[in-house]
Amino acid sequence: MSERSLAPTLALITALLTAYRLWVIQHLGIDLYVDEVQYWTWSQALDWGYFSKPPVIAALIAASTALLGNGLIAIKLPSLLLYPATTAVLYALGKRLYSARVGFWAGLGFMSMPLVAALGLFVSTDAPLLLCWSLALLFLLRALEREGWADWLACGAVIGVGLLSKYTMAAFLPSALLLVLIDARHRHWLARPQPWVAVLLALAILSPNLYWNWAHDFPTFRHTAEITRVGHGERGWHPGQLGEFIGAQWLSFGPLAGALLAWALARSLGLWRDRAHRTLLIFILPLLLLVSAQALTGRANGNWAAPVFVAACLLVPAVFLPRSPRWVVAGVVVNLVAAVGAYHWPDIARATGTELTARNDPYKRARGWLNLADGVGHYTAAHPEAILVAEDRELIAQLLYRLKPTQYAAWNPDGLPRDHYELTTSLADKQGRDVIYVSRKPAIPDIAARFESSETLGKVVVPIHRDFQREVHVFLLKGFKGY
C-alpha cells in the first residue's frame, strides 16, 4: 500500500467501524447505562460543573440531542464521533514522529483496542479526554519545533478543554515539562513566555469550573478524593488491587497488543536513546506509574490511566513494524476478533444454545430500564402533583430520562450530597407536599415516618433473565413533615 493511500484507507476503515458500532448499539437492544442517563440529565441543565465530573460531556450531549433529539444514538453519538477524530490525530502524530505507516497502524490499533471497542458503545468522559490529550501532544510537538505563538496557544486551549472533560488531563503538564527538560534543544522554551502563557490559558479555561466548585463547596474534588481514598483510613498496601489494575491495562490494550507493549516498556532503557521513542515513553511511564502507585496504596479504576494508550498506540508499531510487522497486524486482528465476539455474544449464545444469565451477559446493566420506568410511570401519571423521589442515583437518572417529571428530588435527610441529585435538589422546603417514592426495598418505615400517611401503590417487575430481573416498589407518601 502506497503512503498516499494510507490516510484515506484509515479514514474508510474508521468510518466502517463507526457505522458498525452504530448498528451494534441498536442490534443489542440495550438501554442507556446509568452514567449515560446521568450525563443526559446534566445536559438538561448546563452548568460549569457537576458533582462527579467537569462539564464537557454534558455540553457535548446537549449539542447532539439539540440536533437529533433525545434518543439512544443521539446521546451516545459524541463518543462515537470523537474516537474516530482521535484516530486521525494519531495518524498525524505517527507521521510526524516516524512515518505515515506508523500513523496508519497507530490509528488502527486505537480504533480496535478493547478499551475503545467497549467505550465506543457508550458515551463517556474518556472520549473527549483522549482526543484532547492526543491533540495537545500534536500541538506541543509542533510548538517545540516552530517559532511563534499559534501552536502554544492551541496546546493550552486543548489542555483547558481536556481539563473540563476530565481532571486526568492535568497529568499532561508534568510529562510536557519533563519532555522540555530532558531534551537540551527544547530547554530554551523555559525562558520564553509562550509555554507559560499556554498554561495560563489552560487554567483560564478551567477557571469557571474551579469557581463552580468553590461556590458549591468543592463537590467534584471531594468526590475524587473519596473514590481515590485520599486521606482515607483504608489507604495502605493493596498488591491485589495493583495486580487487577495492571491486568486491566493489558486487557484494555488487547491480549497480544498488550504483550507487545509490555515487551517495549521492558526495553525502555534501550528505547530511551531514540528521540521519538523517548517522547512517547515520557507520555506513558509517569502517568502509568502514578496510577499504579494509587492502585497499590488505595484504589484505581482500570480507565484512570487511559491517556497512556495514546502514546502506546504509537510506540508499538514504531518499535515492531521495522522488524516484526506481522506481530502488529496480528495484534490488531486479535482485537477486532475479540470486539466482534463481544458485540455478538448474545447472538453466539443463542446460536449455541447457551442461556444468557446474570453471570454471562455483559450488557445486563443496560437492560430493562425503559420498561421499568414505564411501569413506574403508570403511578406517577395517576398522581401528577406528587414529587418523584427515588432511592438512589441510578433509579433517579433512569426515571428522569424516561418520565421527564416536572418535579423530582433526592432523599437526603443529612444534607450531605453523595451525587448530583442530592447536591441540586432538596425536599427540605417541601413540607406538606406528597411524594411518589420509588425504592428497591418492599418497606420503608424510616422514610414513611416523615410523612402524615403512607400507602404502597404497587410493585414493578421487569424480567430480564431467568436469574435476573429489575424490581422496584412504589409508595405514595402524603404530607411531608420535614427531615
Short mmCIF file of C-alpha atoms in Angstrom, two decimals:
data_model
loop_
_atom_site.label_atom_id
_atom_site.label_comp_id
_atom_site.label_asym_id
_atom_site.label_seq_id
_atom_site.Cartn_x
_atom_site.Cartn_y
_atom_site.Cartn_z
CA MET A 1 0.00 0.00 0.00
CA SER A 2 1.46 3.39 -1.00
CA GLU A 3 1.91 6.11 1.62
CA ARG A 4 -0.53 8.35 -0.25
CA SER A 5 -3.29 5.78 0.16
CA LEU A 6 -2.75 5.17 3.89
CA ALA A 7 -4.73 8.16 5.16
CA PRO A 8 -7.86 7.58 3.03
CA THR A 9 -7.71 3.85 3.79
CA LEU A 10 -7.55 4.54 7.53
CA ALA A 11 -10.44 7.00 7.21
CA LEU A 12 -12.53 4.42 5.35
CA ILE A 13 -11.84 1.66 7.89
CA THR A 14 -12.59 4.04 10.76
CA ALA A 15 -15.88 5.09 9.17
CA LEU A 16 -16.90 1.46 8.61
CA LEU A 17 -16.06 0.55 12.23
CA THR A 18 -18.06 3.51 13.48
CA ALA A 19 -21.06 2.61 11.32
CA TYR A 20 -20.79 -0.98 12.54
CA ARG A 21 -20.81 0.17 16.18
CA LEU A 22 -23.89 2.28 15.49
CA TRP A 23 -25.61 -0.82 14.18
CA VAL A 24 -24.41 -2.94 17.12
CA ILE A 25 -25.88 -0.49 19.64
CA GLN A 26 -29.31 -0.90 18.09
CA HIS A 27 -28.89 -4.63 17.49
CA LEU A 28 -28.05 -5.34 21.14
CA GLY A 29 -31.37 -3.86 22.28
CA ILE A 30 -29.77 -2.14 25.26
CA ASP A 31 -30.95 0.92 27.14
CA LEU A 32 -28.75 3.72 28.41
CA TYR A 33 -26.27 2.82 31.13
CA VAL A 34 -26.58 4.70 34.44
CA ASP A 35 -23.68 7.10 33.77
CA GLU A 36 -25.09 7.91 30.35
CA VAL A 37 -28.53 8.85 31.64
CA GLN A 38 -26.90 10.83 34.41
CA TYR A 39 -24.89 12.80 31.86
CA TRP A 40 -28.10 13.33 29.87
CA THR A 41 -29.84 14.80 32.92
CA TRP A 42 -26.85 17.10 33.37
CA SER A 43 -27.20 18.20 29.75
CA GLN A 44 -30.73 19.39 30.51
CA ALA A 45 -29.35 21.97 32.94
CA LEU A 46 -25.99 23.10 31.57
CA ASP A 47 -23.57 24.40 34.16
CA TRP A 48 -19.82 24.79 34.64
CA GLY A 49 -19.60 21.72 36.83
CA TYR A 50 -21.36 18.70 38.23
CA PHE A 51 -20.94 16.57 41.31
CA SER A 52 -18.55 13.97 39.88
CA LYS A 53 -17.29 15.41 36.57
CA PRO A 54 -16.48 18.66 34.77
CA PRO A 55 -18.99 19.93 32.19
CA VAL A 56 -17.75 18.99 28.68
CA ILE A 57 -19.59 15.66 28.46
CA ALA A 58 -22.89 17.33 29.34
CA ALA A 59 -22.26 20.08 26.76
CA LEU A 60 -21.50 17.51 24.05
CA ILE A 61 -24.69 15.60 24.77
CA ALA A 62 -26.67 18.84 24.84
CA ALA A 63 -25.35 19.73 21.38
CA SER A 64 -26.03 16.27 19.98
CA THR A 65 -29.56 15.99 21.38
CA ALA A 66 -30.42 19.54 20.30
CA LEU A 67 -29.83 18.41 16.73
CA LEU A 68 -31.07 14.81 16.86
CA GLY A 69 -33.46 14.52 19.79
CA ASN A 70 -33.10 12.53 22.99
CA GLY A 71 -32.83 9.05 21.53
CA LEU A 72 -30.26 6.39 22.29
CA ILE A 73 -27.97 7.13 19.34
CA ALA A 74 -28.08 10.90 19.80
CA ILE A 75 -26.88 10.59 23.39
CA LYS A 76 -24.11 8.14 22.51
CA LEU A 77 -23.04 9.97 19.34
CA PRO A 78 -20.35 12.24 20.89
CA SER A 79 -18.19 9.25 21.82
CA LEU A 80 -18.87 7.51 18.53
CA LEU A 81 -17.52 10.56 16.67
CA LEU A 82 -14.67 11.58 18.99
CA TYR A 83 -12.86 8.25 18.82
CA PRO A 84 -12.50 8.47 15.02
CA ALA A 85 -11.27 12.05 15.46
CA THR A 86 -8.60 10.77 17.85
CA THR A 87 -7.63 8.19 15.25
CA ALA A 88 -6.97 10.98 12.76
CA VAL A 89 -4.78 12.81 15.27
CA LEU A 90 -2.83 9.63 15.99
CA TYR A 91 -2.17 9.26 12.28
CA ALA A 92 -0.80 12.82 12.21
CA LEU A 93 1.36 12.12 15.28
CA GLY A 94 2.71 8.91 13.81
CA LYS A 95 3.56 10.64 10.55
CA ARG A 96 5.29 13.50 12.41
CA LEU A 97 7.34 11.28 14.72
CA TYR A 98 8.04 8.35 12.39
CA SER A 99 6.17 7.72 9.14
CA ALA A 100 2.70 7.54 7.63
CA ARG A 101 2.88 3.75 8.03
CA VAL A 102 3.34 4.04 11.79
CA GLY A 103 0.49 6.56 11.93
CA PHE A 104 -1.76 4.18 9.99
CA TRP A 105 -1.19 1.25 12.35
CA ALA A 106 -1.38 3.51 15.39
CA GLY A 107 -4.82 4.65 14.25
CA LEU A 108 -5.96 1.09 13.58
CA GLY A 109 -4.56 -0.02 16.92
CA PHE A 110 -6.51 2.70 18.68
CA MET A 111 -9.83 2.02 16.96
CA SER A 112 -9.52 -1.72 17.55
CA MET A 113 -8.23 -1.86 21.11
CA PRO A 114 -10.71 -3.29 23.65
CA LEU A 115 -10.92 -0.06 25.66
CA VAL A 116 -12.25 1.84 22.65
CA ALA A 117 -14.29 -1.14 21.44
CA ALA A 118 -16.11 -1.21 24.79
CA LEU A 119 -16.36 2.53 25.41
CA GLY A 120 -17.35 3.03 21.78
CA LEU A 121 -20.80 1.67 22.65
CA PHE A 122 -21.29 4.16 25.48
CA VAL A 123 -20.87 7.88 25.95
CA SER A 124 -18.13 8.63 28.48
CA THR A 125 -15.74 11.34 29.60
CA ASP A 126 -12.81 9.32 28.24
CA ALA A 127 -13.78 10.14 24.64
CA PRO A 128 -13.12 13.91 24.85
CA LEU A 129 -10.19 13.31 27.22
CA LEU A 130 -8.33 11.07 24.75
CA LEU A 131 -8.98 13.45 21.86
CA CYS A 132 -7.72 16.44 23.86
CA TRP A 133 -4.67 14.51 25.08
CA SER A 134 -3.68 13.48 21.55
CA LEU A 135 -4.29 16.98 20.17
CA ALA A 136 -2.29 18.56 22.99
CA LEU A 137 0.62 16.24 22.20
CA LEU A 138 0.45 17.10 18.50
CA PHE A 139 0.37 20.85 19.17
CA LEU A 140 3.16 20.55 21.75
CA LEU A 141 5.47 18.76 19.31
CA ARG A 142 4.72 21.35 16.65
CA ALA A 143 5.25 24.21 19.10
CA LEU A 144 8.65 22.91 20.20
CA GLU A 145 9.86 22.86 16.60
CA ARG A 146 8.49 26.21 15.44
CA GLU A 147 8.74 29.82 16.40
CA GLY A 148 5.64 31.82 17.16
CA TRP A 149 2.56 31.54 19.31
CA ALA A 150 -0.16 29.67 17.42
CA ASP A 151 0.75 26.11 18.39
CA TRP A 152 1.44 27.02 22.01
CA LEU A 153 -1.93 28.74 22.33
CA ALA A 154 -3.66 25.82 20.63
CA CYS A 155 -1.94 23.43 23.02
CA GLY A 156 -3.03 25.49 26.04
CA ALA A 157 -6.60 25.74 24.77
CA VAL A 158 -6.84 21.98 24.19
CA ILE A 159 -5.40 21.25 27.64
CA GLY A 160 -8.03 23.57 29.13
CA VAL A 161 -10.86 21.79 27.31
CA GLY A 162 -9.33 18.47 28.36
CA LEU A 163 -9.41 19.58 31.99
CA LEU A 164 -13.07 20.49 31.55
CA SER A 165 -13.56 16.94 30.26
CA LYS A 166 -11.73 15.02 32.98
CA TYR A 167 -9.17 16.16 35.54
CA THR A 168 -6.80 13.37 34.42
CA MET A 169 -5.75 15.84 31.71
CA ALA A 170 -3.65 17.58 34.38
CA ALA A 171 -1.15 14.69 34.09
CA PHE A 172 -0.23 16.01 30.64
CA LEU A 173 1.56 19.04 32.14
CA PRO A 174 4.33 17.28 34.12
CA SER A 175 5.04 14.99 31.15
CA ALA A 176 5.27 18.03 28.87
CA LEU A 177 7.64 19.73 31.33
CA LEU A 178 9.76 16.57 31.54
CA LEU A 179 9.98 16.44 27.75
CA VAL A 180 11.27 20.03 27.65
CA LEU A 181 13.76 19.49 30.48
CA ILE A 182 15.26 16.27 29.11
CA ASP A 183 15.90 17.49 25.56
CA ALA A 184 18.58 20.18 25.52
CA ARG A 185 17.22 21.54 22.25
CA HIS A 186 13.94 22.45 23.93
CA ARG A 187 15.13 23.91 27.25
CA HIS A 188 15.31 27.44 25.88
CA TRP A 189 11.50 27.44 25.86
CA LEU A 190 11.52 27.58 29.67
CA ALA A 191 12.83 31.14 29.43
CA ARG A 192 10.28 32.19 26.84
CA PRO A 193 6.70 33.32 27.50
CA GLN A 194 4.84 31.02 25.11
CA PRO A 195 4.64 27.83 27.25
CA TRP A 196 3.73 29.75 30.40
CA VAL A 197 1.02 31.69 28.60
CA ALA A 198 -0.29 28.35 27.30
CA VAL A 199 -0.53 27.07 30.89
CA LEU A 200 -2.29 30.26 31.96
CA LEU A 201 -4.72 29.87 29.06
CA ALA A 202 -5.49 26.31 30.15
CA LEU A 203 -6.14 27.50 33.71
CA ALA A 204 -8.30 30.36 32.43
CA ILE A 205 -10.45 27.88 30.50
CA LEU A 206 -10.71 25.69 33.61
CA SER A 207 -11.42 28.62 35.94
CA PRO A 208 -15.24 28.65 35.57
CA ASN A 209 -15.27 25.05 36.78
CA LEU A 210 -12.98 25.96 39.68
CA TYR A 211 -15.33 28.79 40.61
CA TRP A 212 -18.33 26.44 40.39
CA ASN A 213 -16.59 24.02 42.74
CA TRP A 214 -15.74 26.82 45.15
CA ALA A 215 -19.36 28.04 45.12
CA HIS A 216 -20.63 24.50 45.85
CA ASP A 217 -18.04 23.57 48.49
CA PHE A 218 -15.81 21.64 46.04
CA PRO A 219 -18.03 18.58 45.44
CA THR A 220 -16.07 17.29 42.44
CA PHE A 221 -12.78 17.42 44.31
CA ARG A 222 -14.35 15.81 47.38
CA HIS A 223 -15.78 13.05 45.20
CA THR A 224 -12.39 12.49 43.54
CA ALA A 225 -10.69 12.31 46.94
CA GLU A 226 -13.31 9.83 48.13
CA ILE A 227 -13.03 7.41 45.20
CA THR A 228 -9.22 7.53 45.33
CA ARG A 229 -9.28 7.22 49.15
CA VAL A 230 -7.06 10.26 49.56
CA GLY A 231 -6.92 10.94 53.28
CA HIS A 232 -8.95 7.77 53.83
CA GLY A 233 -8.28 5.31 56.60
CA GLU A 234 -8.29 2.40 54.13
CA ARG A 235 -5.10 3.52 52.42
CA GLY A 236 -2.29 1.05 52.77
CA TRP A 237 -0.66 -1.69 50.72
CA HIS A 238 -3.01 -3.43 48.29
CA PRO A 239 -0.90 -5.60 45.95
CA GLY A 240 -4.04 -7.41 44.77
CA GLN A 241 -5.54 -4.15 43.53
CA LEU A 242 -2.28 -3.31 41.77
CA GLY A 243 -2.44 -6.68 40.04
CA GLU A 244 -6.02 -6.05 38.99
CA PHE A 245 -5.09 -2.63 37.64
CA ILE A 246 -2.15 -3.96 35.61
CA GLY A 247 -4.36 -6.75 34.29
CA ALA A 248 -6.98 -4.18 33.30
CA GLN A 249 -4.36 -2.24 31.33
CA TRP A 250 -3.34 -5.39 29.47
CA LEU A 251 -6.93 -6.28 28.64
CA SER A 252 -7.73 -2.67 27.69
CA PHE A 253 -4.92 -2.64 25.13
CA GLY A 254 -5.55 -6.17 23.91
CA PRO A 255 -4.16 -9.65 24.63
CA LEU A 256 -1.42 -9.63 22.00
CA ALA A 257 -1.02 -5.85 21.68
CA GLY A 258 -0.72 -5.64 25.46
CA ALA A 259 2.08 -8.21 25.42
CA LEU A 260 3.87 -6.21 22.72
CA LEU A 261 3.51 -3.03 24.78
CA ALA A 262 4.84 -4.78 27.88
CA TRP A 263 7.85 -6.00 25.89
CA ALA A 264 8.50 -2.48 24.59
CA LEU A 265 8.22 -0.95 28.07
CA ALA A 266 10.58 -3.59 29.44
CA ARG A 267 13.12 -2.28 26.92
CA SER A 268 12.58 1.34 27.92
CA LEU A 269 16.25 1.96 28.68
CA GLY A 270 17.24 0.89 25.20
CA LEU A 271 14.39 2.76 23.53
CA TRP A 272 15.19 5.91 25.50
CA ARG A 273 18.12 6.72 23.22
CA ASP A 274 15.76 7.30 20.27
CA ARG A 275 14.24 10.80 20.47
CA ALA A 276 10.80 9.81 19.16
CA HIS A 277 10.62 6.70 21.37
CA ARG A 278 11.69 8.82 24.34
CA THR A 279 8.92 11.30 23.68
CA LEU A 280 6.31 8.54 23.78
CA LEU A 281 7.78 6.94 26.91
CA ILE A 282 7.56 10.31 28.66
CA PHE A 283 3.82 10.33 27.95
CA ILE A 284 3.36 6.72 29.09
CA LEU A 285 5.52 5.96 32.11
CA PRO A 286 4.81 8.87 34.52
CA LEU A 287 1.01 8.53 34.42
CA LEU A 288 1.16 4.72 34.38
CA LEU A 289 3.47 4.67 37.40
CA LEU A 290 1.38 7.27 39.22
CA VAL A 291 -1.89 5.38 38.83
CA SER A 292 -0.12 2.09 39.63
CA ALA A 293 1.05 3.63 42.90
CA GLN A 294 -2.52 4.78 43.53
CA ALA A 295 -3.75 1.23 42.93
CA LEU A 296 -1.13 -0.19 45.27
CA THR A 297 -1.92 2.21 48.12
CA GLY A 298 -5.59 2.91 47.60
CA ARG A 299 -7.85 2.23 44.65
CA ALA A 300 -7.69 2.78 40.89
CA ASN A 301 -10.22 2.05 38.18
CA GLY A 302 -8.94 0.42 35.03
CA ASN A 303 -9.52 3.51 32.86
CA TRP A 304 -7.79 6.03 35.13
CA ALA A 305 -4.59 5.74 33.09
CA ALA A 306 -6.39 5.69 29.72
CA PRO A 307 -4.34 8.58 28.22
CA VAL A 308 -1.20 6.40 28.22
CA PHE A 309 -2.76 4.44 25.36
CA VAL A 310 -2.41 7.45 23.06
CA ALA A 311 1.38 7.16 23.11
CA ALA A 312 1.21 3.37 23.48
CA CYS A 313 -0.70 3.05 20.19
CA LEU A 314 2.20 4.87 18.53
CA LEU A 315 5.03 3.11 20.35
CA VAL A 316 4.02 -0.45 19.50
CA PRO A 317 4.02 -0.05 15.68
CA ALA A 318 7.06 2.22 15.85
CA VAL A 319 9.06 -0.47 17.65
CA PHE A 320 7.76 -3.58 15.90
CA LEU A 321 7.00 -2.57 12.30
CA PRO A 322 10.67 -2.36 11.22
CA ARG A 323 11.46 -5.89 12.44
CA SER A 324 8.25 -7.84 13.09
CA PRO A 325 5.34 -6.22 11.25
CA ARG A 326 3.28 -9.41 11.46
CA TRP A 327 3.00 -9.01 15.22
CA VAL A 328 1.48 -5.54 14.81
CA VAL A 329 -1.02 -6.81 12.25
CA ALA A 330 -1.84 -9.81 14.44
CA GLY A 331 -2.40 -7.56 17.46
CA VAL A 332 -4.99 -5.52 15.57
CA VAL A 333 -6.66 -8.63 14.14
CA VAL A 334 -6.93 -10.26 17.58
CA ASN A 335 -8.50 -7.10 18.98
CA LEU A 336 -11.01 -6.88 16.13
CA VAL A 337 -11.99 -10.53 16.51
CA ALA A 338 -12.40 -10.06 20.28
CA ALA A 339 -14.58 -6.98 19.71
CA VAL A 340 -16.81 -8.78 17.22
CA GLY A 341 -17.14 -11.68 19.65
CA ALA A 342 -18.11 -9.34 22.50
CA TYR A 343 -20.56 -7.40 20.34
CA HIS A 344 -22.25 -10.58 19.16
CA TRP A 345 -22.01 -12.63 22.33
CA PRO A 346 -25.83 -12.67 22.75
CA ASP A 347 -26.13 -13.95 19.17
CA ILE A 348 -23.42 -16.54 19.78
CA ALA A 349 -25.16 -17.66 22.98
CA ARG A 350 -28.47 -18.11 21.17
CA ALA A 351 -26.85 -19.95 18.26
CA THR A 352 -25.05 -22.37 20.59
CA GLY A 353 -28.00 -22.90 22.91
CA THR A 354 -26.29 -21.08 25.81
CA GLU A 355 -28.74 -19.38 28.13
CA LEU A 356 -27.99 -15.74 28.89
CA THR A 357 -27.82 -15.19 32.63
CA ALA A 358 -26.79 -12.53 35.08
CA ARG A 359 -23.32 -14.06 35.08
CA ASN A 360 -22.64 -14.27 31.36
CA ASP A 361 -24.48 -11.24 29.94
CA PRO A 362 -22.00 -8.33 29.81
CA TYR A 363 -24.80 -5.92 28.89
CA LYS A 364 -27.17 -6.72 31.74
CA ARG A 365 -26.63 -3.36 33.46
CA ALA A 366 -28.05 -1.61 30.38
CA ARG A 367 -31.17 -3.75 30.05
CA GLY A 368 -34.73 -3.30 31.24
CA TRP A 369 -34.63 0.33 32.31
CA LEU A 370 -37.18 1.76 29.88
CA ASN A 371 -39.72 -0.92 30.80
CA LEU A 372 -39.08 -0.34 34.48
CA ALA A 373 -39.60 3.41 34.11
CA ASP A 374 -42.78 2.85 32.08
CA GLY A 375 -44.12 0.71 34.92
CA VAL A 376 -43.40 3.46 37.42
CA GLY A 377 -44.95 5.95 35.00
CA HIS A 378 -48.39 4.41 35.49
CA TYR A 379 -48.25 5.51 39.14
CA THR A 380 -46.77 8.96 38.58
CA ALA A 381 -49.42 9.69 35.92
CA ALA A 382 -52.13 8.95 38.48
CA HIS A 383 -50.58 11.42 40.96
CA PRO A 384 -49.28 14.30 38.82
CA GLU A 385 -48.92 16.72 41.74
CA ALA A 386 -46.63 14.43 43.72
CA ILE A 387 -42.86 14.94 43.74
CA LEU A 388 -40.95 11.98 42.28
CA VAL A 389 -38.25 10.72 44.66
CA ALA A 390 -36.14 7.61 44.12
CA GLU A 391 -33.86 5.67 46.39
CA ASP A 392 -30.55 6.18 44.58
CA ARG A 393 -28.75 7.90 41.73
CA GLU A 394 -29.31 5.06 39.29
CA LEU A 395 -33.08 4.98 39.76
CA ILE A 396 -33.42 8.77 39.69
CA ALA A 397 -31.42 9.10 36.48
CA GLN A 398 -33.31 6.37 34.63
CA LEU A 399 -36.71 7.68 35.73
CA LEU A 400 -35.84 11.25 34.79
CA TYR A 401 -34.78 10.19 31.31
CA ARG A 402 -37.91 8.21 30.55
CA LEU A 403 -40.62 10.03 32.51
CA LYS A 404 -39.26 13.60 32.45
CA PRO A 405 -41.17 14.65 35.59
CA THR A 406 -41.62 18.33 36.28
CA GLN A 407 -40.92 17.81 39.99
CA TYR A 408 -38.33 15.48 41.44
CA ALA A 409 -35.87 15.35 44.31
CA ALA A 410 -33.38 13.10 46.05
CA TRP A 411 -33.97 11.82 49.57
CA ASN A 412 -31.18 13.40 51.61
CA PRO A 413 -32.08 13.88 55.29
CA ASP A 414 -28.49 14.52 56.47
CA GLY A 415 -27.88 17.23 53.86
CA LEU A 416 -24.56 15.70 52.77
CA PRO A 417 -24.58 15.29 48.97
CA ARG A 418 -23.38 11.96 47.59
CA ASP A 419 -24.42 12.60 43.97
CA HIS A 420 -25.53 15.46 41.75
CA TYR A 421 -29.22 14.95 42.52
CA GLU A 422 -28.60 15.29 46.24
CA LEU A 423 -26.49 18.38 45.52
CA THR A 424 -29.05 20.17 43.35
CA THR A 425 -32.44 19.10 44.75
CA SER A 426 -33.98 19.16 48.19
CA LEU A 427 -37.20 18.26 49.97
CA ALA A 428 -36.32 20.47 52.93
CA ASP A 429 -38.61 23.28 51.74
CA LYS A 430 -41.40 20.97 50.52
CA GLN A 431 -43.24 20.39 53.79
CA GLY A 432 -46.86 19.37 53.32
CA ARG A 433 -46.20 18.02 49.81
CA ASP A 434 -46.96 14.50 48.58
CA VAL A 435 -44.22 12.24 47.24
CA ILE A 436 -44.08 9.23 44.92
CA TYR A 437 -41.18 7.25 46.37
CA VAL A 438 -39.51 4.52 44.29
CA SER A 439 -37.45 2.02 46.24
CA ARG A 440 -35.73 -1.31 45.77
CA LYS A 441 -36.99 -2.29 49.23
CA PRO A 442 -40.52 -3.60 49.92
CA ALA A 443 -40.82 -1.48 53.09
CA ILE A 444 -39.52 1.99 54.01
CA PRO A 445 -40.62 2.56 57.64
CA ASP A 446 -37.98 5.19 58.45
CA ILE A 447 -38.91 7.29 55.42
CA ALA A 448 -42.66 6.77 55.83
CA ALA A 449 -42.37 8.08 59.39
CA ARG A 450 -41.51 11.52 57.97
CA PHE A 451 -44.96 11.77 56.35
CA GLU A 452 -48.50 12.04 57.65
CA SER A 453 -49.53 8.86 55.83
CA SER A 454 -48.07 6.25 53.50
CA GLU A 455 -49.52 3.81 51.01
CA THR A 456 -47.96 1.07 48.94
CA LEU A 457 -49.09 1.62 45.37
CA GLY A 458 -47.55 -1.47 43.86
CA LYS A 459 -44.50 -3.27 42.55
CA VAL A 460 -42.90 -3.09 39.12
CA VAL A 461 -41.03 -6.19 37.94
CA VAL A 462 -39.14 -6.43 34.65
CA PRO A 463 -37.82 -9.95 33.90
CA ILE A 464 -34.51 -9.91 32.00
CA HIS A 465 -33.00 -13.35 32.52
CA ARG A 466 -34.09 -16.40 34.45
CA ASP A 467 -31.89 -15.32 37.36
CA PHE A 468 -32.03 -11.57 36.87
CA GLN A 469 -34.82 -9.01 36.95
CA ARG A 470 -35.38 -5.38 37.78
CA GLU A 471 -37.78 -4.78 40.63
CA VAL A 472 -38.90 -1.66 42.45
CA HIS A 473 -41.64 -0.81 44.90
CA VAL A 474 -43.69 2.37 44.55
CA PHE A 475 -45.13 4.26 47.51
CA LEU A 476 -47.43 7.26 47.84
CA LEU A 477 -46.30 9.34 50.81
CA LYS A 478 -48.65 12.17 51.79
CA GLY A 479 -47.94 15.29 53.81
CA PHE A 480 -44.17 15.60 54.18
CA LYS A 481 -43.39 16.65 57.75
CA GLY A 482 -39.77 17.57 57.13
CA TYR A 483 -36.48 15.86 57.83
#
